[in-house]
Amino acid sequence: MKLINRMIFGTARLAGGGCARTSRQLIEDCCAAGLTRFDTAPSYGMGAAERLLGEVLDGDTGAKIHTKAGMPAPAGAALRGWAKRLQASLGANRVTPWKPELLDYRKPASTGRYSKSELLRSIECSHEFLRRETLDMLLLHAAEPDDIPADSWEVFINEQSNGRADNIGYAHTGPVKAGRDDCIVQIAPRTAEFCTPSVERRIFHSIRTSAAIAKSQGDEASSALLRTRDKLSCRTDDATADILAAMVLLADRHPNSTMIFATTSRARLSSILAEAAAIDLPDLTA
């Protein structure tokens, strides 16, 4: 199996308005390269990501989309998007570096909207925006099943039993708690994930950040990542090589896992996809 078959394109950084054209091109580039899995949410892209995916992938039955419910699009999304583009044009849009403690933070359920009625409304909007009767995956956003009322979690169970979601689970940034049966967890990998094999179903996000943190600690995870990178013959920059090495290592340690990555650069995306399409997982970590 090639690495690209275990990857998902994350849409949190897509944008509408004046950036919509580039966002559409990124989605089209993924499909052209054979990457057909996409991760999104109502809040992603200042509320534009689901609509963009729906427009580009309309009628594409081979594409698989993961979305979430519980965290709505931010208020004044259009104005915020305009302000962000203005900052970028003025050279003021500097990205704040990630810090290790950010990966240990899980937003409490009180920051989202997890009532049964809110979840139902959110899910219906997602089906409409994504132009899909059935979603590949529906996740509870920034909370765990035990954090919300039982009748709210039943919304997810019913979506699956009614054939409107093939898989259900939850997505957050904090430590994994005991999940419910048949739940899929989306989480940022910790040092342990780079070292300890597991057959649990996981979707890993924030790959590059997690790898950078692991490498900075100089422990077993750091050594494993460096050894894996040394086996890659990437013709690319260090940042891309790091993210590819981290995904290869996670794919090897967790045979039932998939990995989310994101970029707003078409050149970076092209490089990642081309390299991933050439990487054969079994041969690299033997």
Coordinates of C-alpha atoms in Angstrom, one line a residue:
M1 CA 0.0 0.0 0.0
K2 CA 1.2 3.5 -0.8
L3 CA 1.3 6.2 1.9
I4 CA -1.2 8.4 -0.1
N5 CA -3.9 5.7 0.5
R6 CA -3.7 6.4 4.3
M7 CA -3.9 10.2 4.0
I8 CA -6.7 12.7 4.4
F9 CA -6.6 16.3 3.3
G10 CA -7.7 18.7 6.1
T11 CA -9.8 21.7 5.1
A12 CA -9.5 23.8 8.3
R13 CA -7.3 26.3 6.5
L14 CA -9.4 26.7 3.3
A15 CA -11.2 30.0 2.8
G16 CA -14.0 31.4 0.8
G17 CA -14.4 34.9 -0.8
G18 CA -11.3 36.0 -2.6
C19 CA -9.5 32.8 -1.6
A20 CA -12.2 30.4 -2.9
R21 CA -10.5 29.8 -6.2
T22 CA -7.3 28.6 -4.6
S23 CA -9.2 26.5 -2.1
R24 CA -11.1 24.8 -5.0
Q25 CA -7.8 24.2 -6.8
L26 CA -6.4 22.5 -3.7
I27 CA -9.3 20.1 -3.6
E28 CA -9.1 19.4 -7.3
D29 CA -5.3 18.8 -7.0
C30 CA -5.9 16.2 -4.3
C31 CA -8.5 14.4 -6.5
A32 CA -6.2 14.5 -9.6
A33 CA -3.4 12.9 -7.5
G34 CA -5.7 10.1 -6.2
L35 CA -6.2 11.5 -2.7
T36 CA -10.0 11.3 -2.2
R37 CA -10.5 11.6 1.6
F38 CA -11.3 15.0 3.1
D39 CA -11.7 16.1 6.7
T40 CA -13.9 19.2 7.4
A41 CA -16.3 20.8 9.9
P42 CA -18.9 23.5 10.0
S43 CA -16.4 25.9 11.6
Y44 CA -13.6 25.2 9.1
G45 CA -12.6 27.9 6.6
M46 CA -14.6 30.4 8.6
G47 CA -17.6 28.4 7.7
A48 CA -16.8 28.1 4.0
A49 CA -15.0 24.7 3.9
E50 CA -18.1 22.5 3.7
R51 CA -19.6 24.5 0.9
L52 CA -16.4 24.5 -1.1
L53 CA -16.1 20.7 -0.8
G54 CA -19.7 20.3 -1.8
E55 CA -19.2 22.4 -4.9
V56 CA -16.0 20.7 -6.1
L57 CA -17.0 17.1 -5.2
D58 CA -20.6 17.2 -6.2
G59 CA -21.4 14.0 -8.0
D60 CA -18.0 12.4 -7.2
T61 CA -19.1 9.2 -5.5
G62 CA -15.5 8.1 -5.0
A63 CA -14.6 10.9 -2.6
K64 CA -15.0 10.3 1.1
I65 CA -15.8 13.2 3.5
H66 CA -15.5 13.4 7.2
T67 CA -17.3 16.2 9.0
K68 CA -18.3 17.1 12.6
A69 CA -21.0 18.6 14.7
G70 CA -20.9 20.6 17.9
M71 CA -18.7 23.5 17.0
P72 CA -20.6 26.0 14.8
A73 CA -19.1 28.4 12.3
P74 CA -17.8 31.6 14.0
A75 CA -20.0 34.6 14.2
G76 CA -19.2 37.2 11.6
A77 CA -17.2 34.7 9.5
A78 CA -17.3 36.7 6.3
L79 CA -15.9 39.8 8.2
R80 CA -13.2 37.8 9.9
G81 CA -12.2 36.2 6.6
W82 CA -11.9 39.7 5.0
A83 CA -9.8 40.9 7.9
K84 CA -7.5 37.9 7.7
R85 CA -6.9 38.5 4.0
L86 CA -6.2 42.2 4.7
Q87 CA -3.7 41.2 7.3
A88 CA -2.0 38.9 4.9
S89 CA -1.8 41.5 2.2
L90 CA -0.1 43.9 4.7
G91 CA 2.4 41.3 5.8
A92 CA 0.9 41.2 9.3
N93 CA -0.5 37.7 9.2
R94 CA 2.3 35.9 11.2
V95 CA 1.5 32.4 12.3
T96 CA 2.0 31.8 16.1
P97 CA 4.2 28.7 16.6
W98 CA 2.5 25.8 18.2
K99 CA 3.5 24.9 21.7
P100 CA 3.5 21.4 23.2
E101 CA 0.8 22.3 25.8
L102 CA -1.6 23.1 23.0
L103 CA -1.8 19.4 22.2
D104 CA -2.8 18.6 25.8
Y105 CA -5.7 21.0 25.7
R106 CA -9.3 19.7 25.1
K107 CA -12.0 22.3 24.8
P108 CA -14.7 21.7 27.3
A109 CA -18.1 20.7 26.0
S110 CA -19.5 24.1 27.2
T111 CA -17.7 25.8 24.4
G112 CA -19.8 24.0 21.8
R113 CA -23.4 23.4 21.0
Y114 CA -24.3 19.8 21.9
S115 CA -28.0 19.8 22.5
K116 CA -30.0 17.4 20.4
S117 CA -31.7 20.1 18.5
E118 CA -28.4 21.9 17.7
L119 CA -26.7 18.7 16.6
L120 CA -29.6 17.8 14.3
R121 CA -29.6 21.3 12.8
S122 CA -25.8 21.2 12.2
I123 CA -25.9 17.8 10.6
E124 CA -28.7 18.7 8.3
C125 CA -26.7 21.8 7.2
S126 CA -23.7 19.6 6.6
H127 CA -25.6 17.2 4.4
E128 CA -26.9 20.2 2.4
F129 CA -23.6 22.0 2.1
L130 CA -21.6 18.9 1.2
R131 CA -24.4 17.7 -1.2
R132 CA -24.2 14.2 0.3
E133 CA -26.9 11.9 1.5
T134 CA -24.4 9.7 3.2
L135 CA -21.2 10.9 5.0
D136 CA -18.2 8.6 5.3
M137 CA -17.7 9.8 8.9
L138 CA -19.5 12.0 11.4
L139 CA -17.6 13.1 14.5
L140 CA -18.5 14.9 17.7
H141 CA -16.4 18.0 17.6
A142 CA -14.1 19.0 20.5
A143 CA -15.9 16.8 23.1
E144 CA -16.3 13.1 24.0
P145 CA -19.5 11.1 24.1
D146 CA -19.5 11.1 27.9
D147 CA -19.4 14.9 27.9
I148 CA -22.8 15.4 26.4
P149 CA -26.4 14.2 27.2
A150 CA -27.3 10.7 26.2
D151 CA -30.0 11.9 23.8
S152 CA -27.5 14.0 22.0
W153 CA -25.2 11.1 21.4
E154 CA -28.2 9.2 20.1
V155 CA -28.2 11.7 17.2
F156 CA -25.0 10.2 16.0
I157 CA -26.1 6.6 16.5
N158 CA -29.3 7.3 14.6
E159 CA -27.4 8.9 11.7
Q160 CA -25.4 5.7 11.4
S161 CA -28.3 3.3 11.8
N162 CA -30.3 5.3 9.2
G163 CA -27.5 5.0 6.7
R164 CA -26.6 8.7 6.7
A165 CA -23.1 8.2 8.2
D166 CA -21.0 5.1 7.6
N167 CA -18.9 5.8 10.7
I168 CA -19.3 7.8 13.9
G169 CA -16.9 8.9 16.6
Y170 CA -15.4 12.0 18.2
A171 CA -12.6 14.5 17.5
H172 CA -10.6 16.5 20.1
T173 CA -7.0 17.5 21.0
G174 CA -6.8 16.0 24.5
P175 CA -5.8 12.6 25.9
V176 CA -7.9 9.7 24.6
K177 CA -10.5 8.4 27.1
A178 CA -12.1 5.1 26.9
G179 CA -14.3 5.3 23.8
R180 CA -17.7 3.8 23.2
D181 CA -18.0 0.6 21.0
D182 CA -17.4 1.2 17.3
C183 CA -16.3 4.8 17.8
I184 CA -13.5 6.3 15.9
V185 CA -11.2 8.8 17.6
Q186 CA -9.6 11.8 15.9
I187 CA -6.7 13.0 17.9
A188 CA -3.2 14.6 17.7
P189 CA -0.6 11.9 18.2
R190 CA 1.5 11.9 21.4
T191 CA 5.0 10.6 21.8
A192 CA 3.5 7.2 22.7
E193 CA 1.9 6.9 19.3
F194 CA 5.2 7.2 17.5
C195 CA 6.6 4.3 19.7
T196 CA 3.9 1.9 20.6
P197 CA 2.0 -0.3 18.1
S198 CA -1.8 -0.3 18.3
V199 CA -4.6 -1.8 16.2
E200 CA -7.2 0.7 17.4
R201 CA -8.9 2.8 14.8
R202 CA -7.5 6.3 15.0
I203 CA -7.4 9.4 12.8
F204 CA -4.3 11.4 13.6
H205 CA -4.2 15.2 13.0
S206 CA -1.6 18.0 13.7
I207 CA 1.1 15.5 12.4
R208 CA 3.8 18.1 11.7
T209 CA 3.3 19.8 15.1
S210 CA 3.4 16.5 16.9
A211 CA 6.5 15.3 15.1
A212 CA 8.3 18.6 15.8
I213 CA 7.5 18.2 19.5
A214 CA 8.6 14.6 19.6
K215 CA 11.9 15.4 17.8
S216 CA 12.7 18.2 20.2
Q217 CA 12.5 15.9 23.1
G218 CA 15.4 13.7 22.0
D219 CA 13.8 10.4 23.2
E220 CA 12.7 7.2 21.7
A221 CA 10.1 8.9 19.5
S222 CA 12.7 11.3 18.2
S223 CA 15.0 8.5 17.3
A224 CA 12.3 6.6 15.6
L225 CA 11.3 9.6 13.5
L226 CA 14.8 10.3 12.5
R227 CA 15.4 6.7 11.5
T228 CA 12.3 6.7 9.4
R229 CA 13.2 10.0 7.7
D230 CA 16.7 8.6 6.9
K231 CA 15.0 5.7 5.0
L232 CA 13.0 8.1 2.8
S233 CA 14.5 9.4 -0.4
C234 CA 12.5 12.6 -0.5
R235 CA 13.4 15.2 -3.0
T236 CA 11.8 18.0 -1.0
D237 CA 12.3 20.5 1.8
D238 CA 12.9 19.5 5.4
A239 CA 9.4 20.4 6.6
T240 CA 7.8 18.2 4.0
A241 CA 10.2 15.4 4.7
D242 CA 9.4 15.6 8.4
I243 CA 5.6 15.3 7.8
L244 CA 6.1 12.4 5.5
A245 CA 8.3 10.6 7.9
A246 CA 5.9 11.1 10.7
M247 CA 3.0 9.8 8.6
V248 CA 5.0 6.7 7.6
L249 CA 5.9 5.9 11.2
L250 CA 2.3 6.4 12.4
A251 CA 1.0 4.2 9.5
D252 CA 3.5 1.5 10.4
R253 CA 2.8 1.6 14.2
H254 CA -1.0 1.9 13.7
P255 CA -2.2 -0.3 10.8
N256 CA -5.8 0.9 11.1
S257 CA -5.0 4.6 11.3
T258 CA -5.3 7.4 8.8
M259 CA -3.5 10.8 8.9
I260 CA -4.8 14.3 8.2
F261 CA -2.5 16.9 6.8
A262 CA -3.3 20.5 5.6
T263 CA -1.6 23.2 3.5
T264 CA -2.7 26.2 1.6
S265 CA 0.2 26.1 -0.8
R266 CA -0.4 24.3 -4.1
A267 CA 3.4 23.8 -4.5
R268 CA 3.7 22.2 -1.1
L269 CA 0.6 20.0 -1.7
S270 CA 2.0 18.8 -5.0
S271 CA 5.3 17.9 -3.4
I272 CA 3.6 16.0 -0.5
L273 CA 1.2 14.1 -2.9
A274 CA 4.0 13.2 -5.3
E275 CA 6.2 11.8 -2.6
A276 CA 3.4 10.0 -0.8
A277 CA 2.3 8.3 -4.0
A278 CA 5.8 6.8 -4.4
I279 CA 6.2 5.6 -0.8
D280 CA 5.5 2.0 -0.2
L281 CA 4.8 1.5 3.5
P282 CA 5.9 -2.1 4.1
D283 CA 9.4 -1.6 2.7
L284 CA 10.3 1.5 4.7
T285 CA 10.0 0.5 8.3
A286 CA 11.2 -3.1 8.0

